[in-house]
Each structure stands twice: as C-alpha cells, then as structure tokens.
Amino acid sequence: MTDWTARLAELRIELPAVAAPVAAYVPAVRTGNLVYTSGQLPFIDGELQLTGKVGGAVAADFAKVAARTCALNALAAIDALVGLDSVVRIVKVVGFVASAEGFTGQPGVINGASELFAEVFGDAGVHARSAVGVAELPLNAPVEVEVIAEVR
C-alpha cells in the first residue's frame, strides 16, 4: 500500500476540508474500484479564490493556480470517501476553463491540476485528460476540475 498521506506531508501540502456542494450532488462517489469526483471549484475556506473569465479578467497564471486548488479539493473529496492511501492511480482529469473570447490556453491552465497529481503520485498521477473552454461556469468560477481515480 502506498502512503500518499506521507507524501503530502513531505511536500508540505495540507488537504482542505471537503468543499460543500453548491447544488444537489455529493462531492464524490465510488463504483467498483473507481472514484468519480464532482466538478471541484477553486474554493478556499468556503470562498471562491477568484472569479471571471480566463484571458479576460483572470490571467492564465492565476487560473493555473486555481486549477491546482480545484485538484486539492478533488483529493479532499477522495480522501473523505475512501482515504487517500487507497488511491492506485489518477485515471482521468477533466478541466473546464471559463474562457474569454479568443482564449486558447486551456491546456496550460489545467496543467495546474495535472502537475499537482504528478507531484503527489509520481507515475501513478499521470493521467488521461481533457481541457475544455466553456462560456460560463457555476458562480462565475474561472476553472472547474473533475477526477476519476482508481482505488483499492
């Protein structure tokens, strides 16, 4: 069994409390050996880290940091459901970027999440991914990330 919790401590990364759902859903569900997280917004202590469209009011570099926050929130949801140390690998990441007209840097923004998973899980954090530009996200969030993880 891998000790991802110890890896987080080594990296000085603390998981946040699970973000409260903003509608009728749960943060994560397990089916078989997979955990699916709901889309995670860049909440810190119950507040959105920033709002607006990337490539407009929100710079891509700030959105990348927000995507990392979304990924941390996803890990918190996984940890609360099954325990982080039961993760075998991160299978898939889907990132949504609220994009200003003409913004095409969605992959770079979602790298904020992907790089966190590689940092924490090493080879087990390398995943399939989609990075999608959208017109709007809930609560005017600039990014949203959902994760599929394989667990024991």
CSV table of N, CA and C in Angstrom, one decimal:
chain,number,residue,atom,x,y,z
A,1,MET,N,0.8,-1.2,0.0
A,1,MET,CA,0.0,0.0,0.0
A,1,MET,C,0.9,1.2,0.0
A,2,THR,N,0.5,2.2,-0.8
A,2,THR,CA,1.3,3.4,-0.9
A,2,THR,C,0.8,4.4,0.1
A,3,ASP,N,1.8,5.2,0.7
A,3,ASP,CA,1.4,6.1,1.7
A,3,ASP,C,1.4,7.5,1.1
A,4,TRP,N,0.3,7.8,0.4
A,4,TRP,CA,0.2,9.2,-0.2
A,4,TRP,C,0.0,10.3,0.9
A,5,THR,N,-0.5,9.9,2.0
A,5,THR,CA,-0.7,10.9,3.1
A,5,THR,C,0.7,11.4,3.5
A,6,ALA,N,1.7,10.5,3.6
A,6,ALA,CA,3.0,10.8,4.0
A,6,ALA,C,3.7,11.7,2.9
A,7,ARG,N,3.4,11.4,1.6
A,7,ARG,CA,3.9,12.1,0.5
A,7,ARG,C,3.4,13.6,0.6
A,8,LEU,N,2.1,13.8,0.9
A,8,LEU,CA,1.6,15.1,1.1
A,8,LEU,C,2.3,15.9,2.2
A,9,ALA,N,2.6,15.2,3.3
A,9,ALA,CA,3.3,15.8,4.4
A,9,ALA,C,4.7,16.2,4.0
A,10,GLU,N,5.3,15.3,3.2
A,10,GLU,CA,6.7,15.6,2.7
A,10,GLU,C,6.7,16.8,1.8
A,11,LEU,N,5.7,17.0,1.0
A,11,LEU,CA,5.6,18.1,0.1
A,11,LEU,C,5.0,19.4,0.8
A,12,ARG,N,4.7,19.2,2.1
A,12,ARG,CA,4.1,20.3,2.9
A,12,ARG,C,2.7,20.8,2.3
A,13,ILE,N,2.0,19.8,1.8
A,13,ILE,CA,0.7,20.1,1.3
A,13,ILE,C,-0.4,19.6,2.2
A,14,GLU,N,-1.3,20.5,2.6
A,14,GLU,CA,-2.4,20.1,3.5
A,14,GLU,C,-3.7,20.0,2.7
A,15,LEU,N,-4.4,18.9,2.8
A,15,LEU,CA,-5.7,18.9,2.2
A,15,LEU,C,-6.7,19.8,2.9
A,16,PRO,N,-7.5,20.5,2.1
A,16,PRO,CA,-8.5,21.3,2.7
A,16,PRO,C,-9.7,20.5,3.2
A,17,ALA,N,-10.6,21.1,3.9
A,17,ALA,CA,-11.9,20.4,4.2
A,17,ALA,C,-12.6,20.2,2.9
A,18,VAL,N,-13.4,19.2,2.8
A,18,VAL,CA,-14.2,18.9,1.6
A,18,VAL,C,-15.1,20.1,1.3
A,19,ALA,N,-15.0,20.6,0.1
A,19,ALA,CA,-15.9,21.8,-0.3
A,19,ALA,C,-17.4,21.3,-0.3
A,20,ALA,N,-18.2,22.2,0.3
A,20,ALA,CA,-19.6,21.9,0.4
A,20,ALA,C,-20.2,22.0,-1.0
A,21,PRO,N,-21.1,21.0,-1.4
A,21,PRO,CA,-21.7,21.1,-2.7
A,21,PRO,C,-22.6,22.4,-2.7
A,22,VAL,N,-22.6,23.0,-4.0
A,22,VAL,CA,-23.4,24.2,-4.2
A,22,VAL,C,-24.7,23.9,-4.8
A,23,ALA,N,-25.1,22.6,-5.0
A,23,ALA,CA,-26.4,22.2,-5.6
A,23,ALA,C,-26.6,20.8,-5.1
A,24,ALA,N,-27.5,20.0,-5.8
A,24,ALA,CA,-27.9,18.7,-5.4
A,24,ALA,C,-27.0,17.6,-5.9
A,25,TYR,N,-25.9,17.4,-5.3
A,25,TYR,CA,-24.9,16.4,-5.6
A,25,TYR,C,-24.0,16.1,-4.4
A,26,VAL,N,-23.2,15.0,-4.5
A,26,VAL,CA,-22.2,14.7,-3.5
A,26,VAL,C,-20.8,15.0,-4.0
A,27,PRO,N,-19.9,15.2,-3.2
A,27,PRO,CA,-18.5,15.6,-3.7
A,27,PRO,C,-17.9,14.4,-4.5
A,28,ALA,N,-18.2,13.2,-4.1
A,28,ALA,CA,-17.5,12.0,-4.8
A,28,ALA,C,-18.4,10.8,-4.6
A,29,VAL,N,-18.3,9.9,-5.5
A,29,VAL,CA,-19.0,8.6,-5.4
A,29,VAL,C,-18.0,7.5,-5.9
A,30,ARG,N,-18.2,6.3,-5.3
A,30,ARG,CA,-17.4,5.2,-5.6
A,30,ARG,C,-18.3,4.1,-6.3
A,31,THR,N,-17.8,3.6,-7.4
A,31,THR,CA,-18.4,2.4,-8.0
A,31,THR,C,-17.3,1.5,-8.4
A,32,GLY,N,-17.4,0.2,-7.8
A,32,GLY,CA,-16.3,-0.7,-8.1
A,32,GLY,C,-15.0,-0.2,-7.6
A,33,ASN,N,-14.0,-0.2,-8.4
A,33,ASN,CA,-12.6,0.3,-8.0
A,33,ASN,C,-12.4,1.7,-8.5
A,34,LEU,N,-13.4,2.5,-8.8
A,34,LEU,CA,-13.2,3.8,-9.3
A,34,LEU,C,-14.0,4.8,-8.4
A,35,VAL,N,-13.3,6.0,-8.2
A,35,VAL,CA,-14.0,7.1,-7.5
A,35,VAL,C,-14.1,8.2,-8.5
A,36,TYR,N,-15.3,8.8,-8.7
A,36,TYR,CA,-15.6,9.9,-9.5
A,36,TYR,C,-15.8,11.1,-8.6
A,37,THR,N,-15.1,12.2,-8.9
A,37,THR,CA,-15.4,13.4,-8.1
A,37,THR,C,-16.4,14.2,-8.9
A,38,SER,N,-17.2,15.0,-8.2
A,38,SER,CA,-18.0,16.0,-8.8
A,38,SER,C,-17.0,17.1,-9.3
A,39,GLY,N,-17.4,18.0,-10.1
A,39,GLY,CA,-16.6,19.1,-10.5
A,39,GLY,C,-16.2,20.0,-9.3
A,40,GLN,N,-15.0,20.2,-9.1
A,40,GLN,CA,-14.5,21.0,-8.0
A,40,GLN,C,-14.1,22.4,-8.4
A,41,LEU,N,-14.6,23.3,-7.7
A,41,LEU,CA,-14.3,24.7,-8.0
A,41,LEU,C,-13.1,25.2,-7.1
A,42,PRO,N,-12.5,26.3,-7.4
A,42,PRO,CA,-11.4,26.8,-6.6
A,42,PRO,C,-11.8,27.4,-5.3
A,43,PHE,N,-12.4,26.7,-4.4
A,43,PHE,CA,-12.8,27.1,-3.1
A,43,PHE,C,-11.7,27.0,-2.1
A,44,ILE,N,-11.5,28.1,-1.3
A,44,ILE,CA,-10.6,28.1,-0.2
A,44,ILE,C,-11.4,28.6,1.0
A,45,ASP,N,-11.5,27.7,2.0
A,45,ASP,CA,-12.3,28.0,3.2
A,45,ASP,C,-13.7,28.5,2.8
A,46,GLY,N,-14.3,27.8,1.9
A,46,GLY,CA,-15.7,28.1,1.6
A,46,GLY,C,-15.9,29.3,0.6
A,47,GLU,N,-14.8,30.0,0.2
A,47,GLU,CA,-14.9,31.1,-0.7
A,47,GLU,C,-14.2,30.8,-2.0
A,48,LEU,N,-14.8,31.3,-3.1
A,48,LEU,CA,-14.1,31.2,-4.4
A,48,LEU,C,-12.8,32.0,-4.3
A,49,GLN,N,-11.7,31.4,-4.8
A,49,GLN,CA,-10.4,32.1,-4.8
A,49,GLN,C,-10.4,33.3,-5.8
A,50,LEU,N,-11.1,33.1,-6.9
A,50,LEU,CA,-11.2,34.2,-7.8
A,50,LEU,C,-12.4,33.9,-8.8
A,51,THR,N,-12.9,35.0,-9.5
A,51,THR,CA,-14.0,34.8,-10.4
A,51,THR,C,-13.6,35.5,-11.7
A,52,GLY,N,-14.4,35.1,-12.8
A,52,GLY,CA,-14.2,35.8,-14.1
A,52,GLY,C,-13.7,34.8,-15.1
A,53,LYS,N,-13.6,35.4,-16.3
A,53,LYS,CA,-13.1,34.6,-17.5
A,53,LYS,C,-11.6,34.6,-17.6
A,54,VAL,N,-11.0,33.5,-17.9
A,54,VAL,CA,-9.6,33.4,-18.2
A,54,VAL,C,-9.3,34.0,-19.5
A,55,GLY,N,-8.3,34.8,-19.6
A,55,GLY,CA,-7.9,35.5,-20.8
A,55,GLY,C,-8.6,36.9,-20.9
A,56,GLY,N,-9.4,37.1,-19.8
A,56,GLY,CA,-10.1,38.4,-19.7
A,56,GLY,C,-9.8,39.0,-18.3
A,57,ALA,N,-10.7,38.9,-17.4
A,57,ALA,CA,-10.5,39.4,-16.0
A,57,ALA,C,-9.5,38.6,-15.2
A,58,VAL,N,-9.3,37.3,-15.6
A,58,VAL,CA,-8.4,36.4,-14.9
A,58,VAL,C,-7.2,36.0,-15.8
A,59,ALA,N,-6.0,36.3,-15.3
A,59,ALA,CA,-4.8,35.9,-16.1
A,59,ALA,C,-4.6,34.4,-16.0
A,60,ALA,N,-4.1,33.8,-17.1
A,60,ALA,CA,-3.9,32.4,-17.2
A,60,ALA,C,-3.0,31.8,-16.0
A,61,ASP,N,-2.0,32.6,-15.6
A,61,ASP,CA,-1.2,32.1,-14.5
A,61,ASP,C,-2.0,32.0,-13.2
A,62,PHE,N,-2.9,32.9,-12.9
A,62,PHE,CA,-3.8,32.8,-11.8
A,62,PHE,C,-4.8,31.7,-11.9
A,63,ALA,N,-5.3,31.5,-13.1
A,63,ALA,CA,-6.2,30.4,-13.3
A,63,ALA,C,-5.5,29.0,-13.1
A,64,LYS,N,-4.2,28.9,-13.5
A,64,LYS,CA,-3.5,27.7,-13.3
A,64,LYS,C,-3.4,27.4,-11.8
A,65,VAL,N,-3.1,28.4,-11.0
A,65,VAL,CA,-3.1,28.2,-9.5
A,65,VAL,C,-4.5,27.8,-9.0
A,66,ALA,N,-5.5,28.4,-9.6
A,66,ALA,CA,-6.9,28.0,-9.2
A,66,ALA,C,-7.2,26.5,-9.6
A,67,ALA,N,-6.7,26.1,-10.7
A,67,ALA,CA,-6.8,24.7,-11.1
A,67,ALA,C,-6.2,23.7,-10.1
A,68,ARG,N,-5.0,24.1,-9.6
A,68,ARG,CA,-4.3,23.4,-8.6
A,68,ARG,C,-5.2,23.3,-7.3
A,69,THR,N,-5.9,24.4,-7.0
A,69,THR,CA,-6.8,24.4,-5.8
A,69,THR,C,-7.9,23.5,-6.1
A,70,CYS,N,-8.5,23.5,-7.3
A,70,CYS,CA,-9.5,22.5,-7.6
A,70,CYS,C,-9.1,21.1,-7.4
A,71,ALA,N,-7.8,20.8,-7.8
A,71,ALA,CA,-7.3,19.4,-7.7
A,71,ALA,C,-7.2,19.1,-6.2
A,72,LEU,N,-6.7,20.0,-5.4
A,72,LEU,CA,-6.6,19.7,-4.0
A,72,LEU,C,-8.0,19.4,-3.4
A,73,ASN,N,-9.0,20.2,-3.9
A,73,ASN,CA,-10.4,19.9,-3.4
A,73,ASN,C,-10.9,18.5,-3.8
A,74,ALA,N,-10.5,18.1,-5.0
A,74,ALA,CA,-10.8,16.8,-5.5
A,74,ALA,C,-10.1,15.7,-4.6
A,75,LEU,N,-8.9,15.9,-4.3
A,75,LEU,CA,-8.2,15.0,-3.4
A,75,LEU,C,-8.8,14.9,-2.1
A,76,ALA,N,-9.3,16.0,-1.6
A,76,ALA,CA,-10.0,16.1,-0.3
A,76,ALA,C,-11.3,15.2,-0.3
A,77,ALA,N,-12.0,15.4,-1.5
A,77,ALA,CA,-13.3,14.6,-1.6
A,77,ALA,C,-13.0,13.1,-1.7
A,78,ILE,N,-11.9,12.7,-2.4
A,78,ILE,CA,-11.5,11.3,-2.5
A,78,ILE,C,-11.1,10.8,-1.1
A,79,ASP,N,-10.3,11.6,-0.4
A,79,ASP,CA,-9.8,11.2,0.9
A,79,ASP,C,-11.0,11.0,1.9
A,80,ALA,N,-12.0,11.9,1.8
A,80,ALA,CA,-13.1,11.8,2.7
A,80,ALA,C,-13.9,10.5,2.4
A,81,LEU,N,-14.0,10.1,1.2
A,81,LEU,CA,-14.8,9.0,0.8
A,81,LEU,C,-14.1,7.7,1.0
A,82,VAL,N,-12.8,7.5,0.6
A,82,VAL,CA,-12.2,6.2,0.7
A,82,VAL,C,-10.8,6.2,1.3
A,83,GLY,N,-10.3,7.4,1.7
A,83,GLY,CA,-9.0,7.5,2.2
A,83,GLY,C,-8.0,7.7,1.1
A,84,LEU,N,-7.1,8.7,1.1
A,84,LEU,CA,-6.2,9.0,0.0
A,84,LEU,C,-5.2,7.8,-0.2
A,85,ASP,N,-4.9,7.1,0.8
A,85,ASP,CA,-3.9,6.0,0.7
A,85,ASP,C,-4.5,4.8,-0.1
A,86,SER,N,-5.8,4.8,-0.4
A,86,SER,CA,-6.3,3.7,-1.2
A,86,SER,C,-6.2,4.0,-2.7
A,87,VAL,N,-5.7,5.2,-3.0
A,87,VAL,CA,-5.6,5.5,-4.5
A,87,VAL,C,-4.5,4.7,-5.1
A,88,VAL,N,-4.9,4.1,-6.2
A,88,VAL,CA,-3.9,3.3,-7.0
A,88,VAL,C,-3.3,4.2,-8.1
A,89,ARG,N,-4.2,5.0,-8.7
A,89,ARG,CA,-3.7,5.9,-9.7
A,89,ARG,C,-4.8,6.9,-10.1
A,90,ILE,N,-4.4,8.1,-10.6
A,90,ILE,CA,-5.3,9.0,-11.2
A,90,ILE,C,-5.5,8.6,-12.6
A,91,VAL,N,-6.7,8.3,-13.0
A,91,VAL,CA,-7.1,7.8,-14.3
A,91,VAL,C,-7.3,8.9,-15.3
A,92,LYS,N,-8.2,9.8,-14.9
A,92,LYS,CA,-8.6,10.9,-15.9
A,92,LYS,C,-8.9,12.1,-15.1
A,93,VAL,N,-8.6,13.2,-15.8
A,93,VAL,CA,-8.9,14.6,-15.3
A,93,VAL,C,-9.6,15.3,-16.4
A,94,VAL,N,-10.7,16.0,-16.0
A,94,VAL,CA,-11.4,16.8,-17.0
A,94,VAL,C,-11.4,18.2,-16.4
A,95,GLY,N,-10.9,19.2,-17.1
A,95,GLY,CA,-10.8,20.5,-16.7
A,95,GLY,C,-11.6,21.4,-17.6
A,96,PHE,N,-12.4,22.3,-17.0
A,96,PHE,CA,-13.2,23.3,-17.7
A,96,PHE,C,-12.7,24.7,-17.4
A,97,VAL,N,-12.5,25.5,-18.4
A,97,VAL,CA,-12.0,26.8,-18.2
A,97,VAL,C,-13.0,27.8,-18.8
A,98,ALA,N,-13.5,28.7,-18.0
A,98,ALA,CA,-14.4,29.8,-18.4
A,98,ALA,C,-13.5,30.7,-19.2
A,99,SER,N,-13.7,30.8,-20.5
A,99,SER,CA,-12.7,31.4,-21.4
A,99,SER,C,-13.3,32.7,-22.1
A,100,ALA,N,-12.5,33.7,-22.0
A,100,ALA,CA,-12.8,34.9,-22.8
A,100,ALA,C,-12.7,34.6,-24.2
A,101,GLU,N,-13.4,35.4,-25.1
A,101,GLU,CA,-13.3,35.2,-26.5
A,101,GLU,C,-11.9,35.2,-27.0
A,102,GLY,N,-11.5,34.2,-27.8
A,102,GLY,CA,-10.2,34.1,-28.3
A,102,GLY,C,-9.2,33.4,-27.4
A,103,PHE,N,-9.5,33.1,-26.2
A,103,PHE,CA,-8.5,32.5,-25.3
A,103,PHE,C,-8.4,31.0,-25.7
A,104,THR,N,-7.2,30.5,-25.9
A,104,THR,CA,-7.0,29.1,-26.3
A,104,THR,C,-6.0,28.4,-25.5
A,105,GLY,N,-5.7,28.9,-24.3
A,105,GLY,CA,-4.7,28.4,-23.4
A,105,GLY,C,-5.2,27.4,-22.4
A,106,GLN,N,-6.3,26.8,-22.6
A,106,GLN,CA,-6.9,25.9,-21.6
A,106,GLN,C,-6.0,24.8,-21.2
A,107,PRO,N,-5.2,24.1,-22.1
A,107,PRO,CA,-4.3,23.1,-21.6
A,107,PRO,C,-3.3,23.6,-20.5
A,108,GLY,N,-2.8,24.8,-20.7
A,108,GLY,CA,-1.8,25.3,-19.8
A,108,GLY,C,-2.4,25.6,-18.4
A,109,VAL,N,-3.7,26.1,-18.4
A,109,VAL,CA,-4.4,26.3,-17.2
A,109,VAL,C,-4.6,25.0,-16.4
A,110,ILE,N,-5.1,24.0,-17.1
A,110,ILE,CA,-5.4,22.7,-16.4
A,110,ILE,C,-4.1,22.0,-16.0
A,111,ASN,N,-3.0,22.4,-16.5
A,111,ASN,CA,-1.7,21.8,-16.1
A,111,ASN,C,-1.5,22.1,-14.6
A,112,GLY,N,-2.2,23.1,-14.0
A,112,GLY,CA,-2.1,23.3,-12.6
A,112,GLY,C,-2.6,22.1,-11.8
A,113,ALA,N,-3.7,21.5,-12.3
A,113,ALA,CA,-4.2,20.2,-11.7
A,113,ALA,C,-3.2,19.1,-12.0
A,114,SER,N,-2.9,18.9,-13.3
A,114,SER,CA,-2.1,17.7,-13.7
A,114,SER,C,-0.8,17.7,-13.0
A,115,GLU,N,-0.1,18.9,-12.9
A,115,GLU,CA,1.2,18.9,-12.2
A,115,GLU,C,1.1,18.6,-10.8
A,116,LEU,N,0.0,18.9,-10.1
A,116,LEU,CA,-0.2,18.6,-8.7
A,116,LEU,C,-0.2,17.0,-8.6
A,117,PHE,N,-1.0,16.4,-9.4
A,117,PHE,CA,-1.2,14.9,-9.4
A,117,PHE,C,0.2,14.2,-9.6
A,118,ALA,N,1.0,14.7,-10.5
A,118,ALA,CA,2.3,14.2,-10.8
A,118,ALA,C,3.2,14.4,-9.6
A,119,GLU,N,3.1,15.5,-9.0
A,119,GLU,CA,3.9,15.8,-7.8
A,119,GLU,C,3.6,14.9,-6.6
A,120,VAL,N,2.3,14.7,-6.4
A,120,VAL,CA,1.9,13.9,-5.3
A,120,VAL,C,2.1,12.4,-5.6
A,121,PHE,N,1.6,11.9,-6.8
A,121,PHE,CA,1.5,10.5,-7.0
A,121,PHE,C,2.6,10.0,-8.0
A,122,GLY,N,3.5,10.8,-8.5
A,122,GLY,CA,4.5,10.3,-9.4
A,122,GLY,C,3.9,9.7,-10.6
A,123,ASP,N,4.4,8.5,-11.0
A,123,ASP,CA,3.9,7.9,-12.2
A,123,ASP,C,2.4,7.5,-12.1
A,124,ALA,N,1.9,7.3,-10.9
A,124,ALA,CA,0.5,7.0,-10.6
A,124,ALA,C,-0.4,8.2,-10.8
A,125,GLY,N,0.3,9.3,-10.9
A,125,GLY,CA,-0.5,10.6,-11.1
A,125,GLY,C,-0.6,11.0,-12.6
A,126,VAL,N,0.1,10.3,-13.5
A,126,VAL,CA,0.0,10.5,-14.9
A,126,VAL,C,-1.3,10.0,-15.4
A,127,HIS,N,-2.1,10.8,-16.1
A,127,HIS,CA,-3.5,10.5,-16.4
A,127,HIS,C,-3.9,10.9,-17.8
A,128,ALA,N,-5.0,10.4,-18.3
A,128,ALA,CA,-5.7,10.9,-19.5
A,128,ALA,C,-6.4,12.2,-19.1
A,129,ARG,N,-6.6,13.1,-20.1
A,129,ARG,CA,-7.1,14.4,-19.7
A,129,ARG,C,-7.8,15.1,-20.8
A,130,SER,N,-8.8,15.9,-20.5
A,130,SER,CA,-9.5,16.9,-21.4
A,130,SER,C,-9.4,18.2,-20.7
A,131,ALA,N,-9.1,19.3,-21.5
A,131,ALA,CA,-9.1,20.6,-21.1
A,131,ALA,C,-10.0,21.4,-22.0
A,132,VAL,N,-11.2,21.8,-21.5
A,132,VAL,CA,-12.2,22.4,-22.4
A,132,VAL,C,-12.5,23.8,-22.0
A,133,GLY,N,-12.6,24.6,-23.0
A,133,GLY,CA,-13.0,26.0,-22.9
A,133,GLY,C,-14.5,26.1,-22.9
A,134,VAL,N,-15.1,26.8,-21.9
A,134,VAL,CA,-16.6,27.0,-21.8
A,134,VAL,C,-16.9,28.5,-21.7
A,135,ALA,N,-18.2,28.8,-21.9
A,135,ALA,CA,-18.6,30.2,-21.8
A,135,ALA,C,-18.8,30.6,-20.4
A,136,GLU,N,-19.3,29.7,-19.6
A,136,GLU,CA,-19.6,30.1,-18.2
A,136,GLU,C,-19.4,28.9,-17.3
A,137,LEU,N,-19.1,29.1,-16.0
A,137,LEU,CA,-19.0,28.0,-15.0
A,137,LEU,C,-19.8,28.5,-13.8
A,138,PRO,N,-20.2,27.6,-12.9
A,138,PRO,CA,-21.0,27.9,-11.8
A,138,PRO,C,-20.3,29.0,-10.9
A,139,LEU,N,-21.1,29.9,-10.4
A,139,LEU,CA,-20.7,31.0,-9.5
A,139,LEU,C,-19.6,31.9,-10.2
A,140,ASN,N,-19.6,31.9,-11.5
A,140,ASN,CA,-18.6,32.7,-12.2
A,140,ASN,C,-17.1,32.3,-11.9
A,141,ALA,N,-17.0,31.0,-11.6
A,141,ALA,CA,-15.6,30.4,-11.3
A,141,ALA,C,-14.9,30.4,-12.7
A,142,PRO,N,-13.5,30.6,-12.6
A,142,PRO,CA,-12.8,30.6,-13.8
A,142,PRO,C,-12.4,29.1,-14.3
A,143,VAL,N,-12.3,28.2,-13.3
A,143,VAL,CA,-12.0,26.8,-13.6
A,143,VAL,C,-12.8,25.9,-12.8
A,144,GLU,N,-12.9,24.6,-13.3
A,144,GLU,CA,-13.6,23.5,-12.6
A,144,GLU,C,-12.8,22.3,-13.0
A,145,VAL,N,-12.6,21.4,-12.1
A,145,VAL,CA,-11.8,20.2,-12.3
A,145,VAL,C,-12.6,19.0,-11.7
A,146,GLU,N,-12.7,17.9,-12.5
A,146,GLU,CA,-13.2,16.7,-12.0
A,146,GLU,C,-12.2,15.6,-12.3
A,147,VAL,N,-12.3,14.5,-11.4
A,147,VAL,CA,-11.2,13.5,-11.4
A,147,VAL,C,-11.9,12.1,-11.3
A,148,ILE,N,-11.2,11.2,-12.0
A,148,ILE,CA,-11.6,9.8,-11.9
A,148,ILE,C,-10.3,9.1,-11.3
A,149,ALA,N,-10.4,8.4,-10.2
A,149,ALA,CA,-9.3,7.8,-9.6
A,149,ALA,C,-9.6,6.3,-9.4
A,150,GLU,N,-8.6,5.5,-9.7
A,150,GLU,CA,-8.7,4.0,-9.4
A,150,GLU,C,-8.2,3.8,-7.9
A,151,VAL,N,-9.0,3.0,-7.2
A,151,VAL,CA,-8.7,2.8,-5.8
A,151,VAL,C,-8.7,1.3,-5.5
A,152,ARG,N,-8.1,0.9,-4.3
A,152,ARG,CA,-8.1,-0.4,-3.9
A,152,ARG,C,-9.4,-0.8,-3.3
